[in-house]
Amino acid sequence: MAETSPDAKPLRKISVAFKDLADTVNSQSSDVEVASFSQASSLVSPLISCLGIAFKFAEIDYVAKVDDLVEASKSIHTLQSMIDRDVQANTVRKVGSHTRNLLRVKRGLDLVRVLFEQIMVTDGDSIKDPLSKAYEEVFAPHHGWAIRMAVAAGMYTLPTKQQLLITLNEDESSASVQMQNYVTASAPLIQYIEKLFLSRELGIDW
Ligand code: 1PZ
C-alpha cells in the first residue's frame, strides 16, 4: 500500500526530478525553466522535516523561498530571464527577490548534495557529522552567530540514519543508489546556477 502512494519514495522522486534537470543542463540546448526547477526543489522540503522539530525553522524558510519561485514560474519562463528581470529592476540583492531566493535555494540543494556525499562515506548510524560538515561548508559562512548556535543545538536532536531510512521508506542500499543519483545530478545544476550569477558579475557569496 505504502509502496504505491506518491510520496512513498521521496528520495527516488528527488533523484528522478534532478536527473531531468541535469539532462537539460548537460544537453546545453535549452535553458532551465523556473517551473521545473522550483518543482524539483519543493521535493526536498519533506527531507528537512525528517530531521525533526529543531529544524522546523529551516523548513519554513526554505519552503517560503521555493514557494516564491513557484509563484515566479507562473509569469517567468527561465532562471536566466528571472535573474535578468531583477538585474534590470536593480532588485538582485533585495530581501525576498526571486534572484536572492534562488541563491538561498541553490545553497539548500548544495547542502543536501554534501550531506548525501558525507553520509555515504561515513560509518556508523549518526548523521550529525555528515550534516555538520555540510552545514559548515555551505551555510555557516553566510549565517550569523544566533542561527549557527541554533543549528548546533539542533544537531543533538537528529534522528539516526536508521530512523531516517525508515521514514524515507528505503534500506541502506536503495538509499545509497538514490543519494548517489542526486549527488551526480545536482552538481552540474548547481554549477549552472552559479554560472548564471557569476557571468553577470552578481557574486554568489552574499
Ligand atoms: C535542515 C537542517 C540542516 C542543517 C541546517 C540547514 C540550514 C539551517 C539554517 C536555517 C536557518 C533558517 C533561518 C533563516 C535564515 C535566513 O536568514 C537565510 C537568508 O534568508 P534571506 O535573508 O535571503 O531571506 N536563509 C537561508 O540561508 C536559507 C536556509 C535554507 C535552509 C535549507 C536547508 C535544506 C536542508 C535540507 C536537509 C536535508
XYZ file of C-alpha atoms and ligand atoms in Angstrom:
244
model
C 0.000 0.000 0.000
C 2.657 2.480 1.047
C 4.635 1.352 -1.997
C 2.075 2.830 -4.373
C 1.345 6.143 -2.674
C 3.041 9.064 -4.453
C 5.204 10.081 -1.506
C 6.234 6.528 -0.686
C 9.746 7.078 -2.004
C 10.713 10.727 -1.513
C 14.389 10.057 -2.259
C 13.530 8.427 -5.552
C 11.293 11.335 -6.536
C 14.104 13.759 -5.765
C 16.695 11.854 -7.761
C 14.390 11.489 -10.789
C 13.470 15.186 -10.793
C 17.092 16.330 -10.530
C 18.222 13.856 -13.176
C 15.768 15.555 -15.559
C 17.202 18.969 -14.702
C 20.762 17.691 -15.096
C 19.851 16.342 -18.534
C 18.643 19.805 -19.516
C 21.847 21.400 -18.221
C 24.109 18.791 -19.801
C 22.365 18.965 -23.185
C 23.329 22.665 -23.354
C 20.483 23.098 -25.811
C 17.810 24.592 -23.598
C 17.618 26.780 -20.506
C 16.410 25.582 -17.123
C 12.789 26.535 -16.533
C 11.723 28.197 -13.291
C 8.781 25.772 -13.147
C 10.780 22.547 -13.304
C 13.490 23.921 -11.006
C 11.042 25.082 -8.342
C 9.018 21.879 -8.616
C 12.137 19.728 -8.106
C 13.314 21.943 -5.247
C 9.973 21.555 -3.479
C 10.594 17.794 -3.246
C 13.456 18.478 -0.828
C 11.192 20.015 1.850
C 9.982 16.632 3.207
C 13.642 15.718 3.791
C 14.089 18.717 6.071
C 11.010 17.747 8.070
C 12.544 14.280 8.582
C 15.321 15.986 10.544
C 12.888 16.827 13.299
C 11.308 19.742 15.038
C 14.604 21.543 15.696
C 14.934 22.235 12.003
C 11.373 23.446 11.570
C 12.667 26.993 11.138
C 14.921 25.865 8.281
C 11.985 24.130 6.639
C 9.744 27.197 6.931
C 12.419 29.450 5.440
C 13.230 27.016 2.629
C 9.556 26.371 1.760
C 8.807 30.110 1.647
C 11.661 30.657 -0.810
C 10.692 27.715 -3.010
C 7.066 28.901 -2.981
C 8.242 32.308 -4.181
C 9.964 30.613 -7.136
C 6.849 28.525 -7.860
C 4.892 31.784 -7.939
C 7.506 33.376 -10.220
C 7.249 30.429 -12.614
C 3.678 31.483 -13.471
C 4.970 34.561 -15.274
C 8.680 33.927 -15.904
C 9.898 31.086 -18.106
C 13.593 30.522 -17.401
C 16.001 31.077 -14.490
C 18.049 33.341 -16.780
C 15.168 35.657 -17.549
C 14.179 35.686 -13.875
C 17.644 36.915 -12.903
C 17.746 39.417 -15.765
C 14.496 40.963 -14.579
C 15.973 41.541 -11.135
C 19.145 42.941 -12.697
C 17.081 45.414 -14.702
C 14.962 46.371 -11.703
C 18.076 46.589 -9.517
C 16.497 44.126 -7.032
C 19.015 41.254 -7.190
C 20.027 41.506 -3.526
C 16.737 42.857 -2.223
C 15.294 40.710 0.593
C 12.640 38.455 -0.896
C 13.658 38.942 -4.533
C 13.394 35.895 -6.781
C 17.115 36.030 -7.539
C 18.048 36.233 -3.858
C 15.697 33.348 -3.069
C 17.209 31.340 -5.935
C 20.674 31.749 -4.391
C 19.336 30.527 -0.999
C 17.526 27.545 -2.540
C 20.676 26.693 -4.525
C 22.514 26.542 -1.185
C 19.838 24.232 0.203
C 20.341 21.882 -2.747
C 24.104 22.074 -2.252
C 23.698 21.262 1.436
C 21.758 18.115 0.555
C 24.432 17.195 -2.009
C 27.263 17.448 0.537
C 25.124 15.747 3.188
C 24.479 12.735 0.939
C 28.146 12.549 -0.060
C 29.151 12.583 3.595
C 26.525 10.024 4.651
C 27.868 7.630 2.012
C 31.464 7.885 3.246
C 30.698 7.938 6.969
C 30.472 4.764 9.050
C 28.025 4.396 11.889
C 24.451 5.379 12.493
C 24.780 9.074 13.281
C 24.109 11.764 10.695
C 25.464 14.503 12.956
C 28.952 14.619 11.419
C 27.701 14.500 7.803
C 25.154 17.248 8.459
C 27.625 19.372 10.428
C 30.170 19.142 7.605
C 27.550 20.059 5.026
C 26.316 22.985 7.099
C 29.850 24.256 7.776
C 30.696 24.112 4.096
C 27.532 25.555 2.598
C 25.615 27.750 5.025
C 27.713 28.644 8.056
C 29.786 31.292 6.215
C 26.528 33.120 5.431
C 24.747 32.777 8.772
C 25.097 34.963 11.824
C 26.004 33.738 15.278
C 22.436 33.157 16.517
C 21.459 30.903 13.608
C 24.737 28.959 13.818
C 24.130 28.356 17.534
C 20.558 27.194 16.890
C 21.759 24.795 14.190
C 24.487 23.464 16.501
C 21.860 22.799 19.207
C 19.587 21.076 16.703
C 22.398 18.701 15.793
C 21.840 16.919 19.124
C 18.228 16.005 18.378
C 18.730 14.498 14.933
C 17.259 11.116 14.035
C 19.728 8.277 13.438
C 20.464 7.111 9.918
C 18.322 4.003 10.501
C 15.383 6.114 11.672
C 15.799 8.349 8.642
C 15.822 5.363 6.277
C 12.595 4.041 7.790
C 10.891 7.444 7.421
C 12.094 7.632 3.829
C 10.946 4.075 3.145
C 14.398 2.952 1.988
C 17.020 0.450 3.047
C 20.736 1.141 3.162
C 21.481 0.037 -0.406
C 18.428 1.545 -2.118
C 19.085 4.824 -0.304
C 22.722 4.824 -1.442
C 21.661 4.462 -5.065
C 19.234 7.396 -4.847
C 21.673 9.552 -2.893
C 24.416 8.909 -5.441
C 21.977 9.733 -8.260
C 21.142 13.043 -6.591
C 24.819 13.864 -5.972
C 25.618 13.203 -9.631
C 22.628 15.122 -10.969
C 22.734 18.132 -8.657
C 26.408 19.007 -9.220
C 26.057 20.301 -12.819
C 22.789 22.065 -11.938
C 24.393 23.879 -9.013
C 27.339 24.883 -11.214
C 24.919 26.092 -13.874
C 23.138 28.348 -11.376
C 26.418 29.683 -10.015
C 27.492 30.471 -13.562
C 24.277 32.430 -14.147
C 25.279 34.657 -11.228
C 28.995 34.847 -11.951
C 28.626 35.577 -15.667
C 26.539 38.619 -14.717
C 29.063 39.585 -12.034
C 26.418 39.293 -9.344
C 28.597 37.287 -6.933
C 27.447 34.211 -5.009
C 28.907 34.971 -1.578
C 26.177 37.163 -0.171
C 17.817 21.362 7.914
C 18.954 21.073 8.751
C 20.208 21.019 8.023
C 21.283 21.822 8.607
C 20.949 23.168 8.672
C 20.376 23.690 7.430
C 20.249 25.162 7.458
C 19.621 25.589 8.719
C 19.564 27.034 8.853
C 18.202 27.511 8.787
C 18.126 28.920 9.043
C 16.788 29.438 8.714
C 16.637 30.811 9.247
C 16.676 31.862 8.204
C 17.820 32.136 7.561
C 17.839 33.288 6.631
O 18.446 34.354 7.304
C 18.648 32.982 5.405
C 18.739 34.183 4.471
O 17.474 34.470 4.005
P 17.089 35.909 3.377
O 17.723 36.982 4.188
O 17.572 35.935 1.957
O 15.571 35.923 3.435
N 18.079 31.829 4.733
C 18.860 30.822 4.332
O 20.067 30.852 4.472
C 18.179 29.656 3.658
C 18.105 28.491 4.610
C 17.512 27.308 3.910
C 17.774 26.042 4.639
C 17.564 24.887 3.736
C 18.072 23.659 4.308
C 17.911 22.489 3.428
C 18.372 21.308 4.199
C 17.961 20.007 3.715
C 18.445 18.970 4.650
C 18.063 17.606 4.308
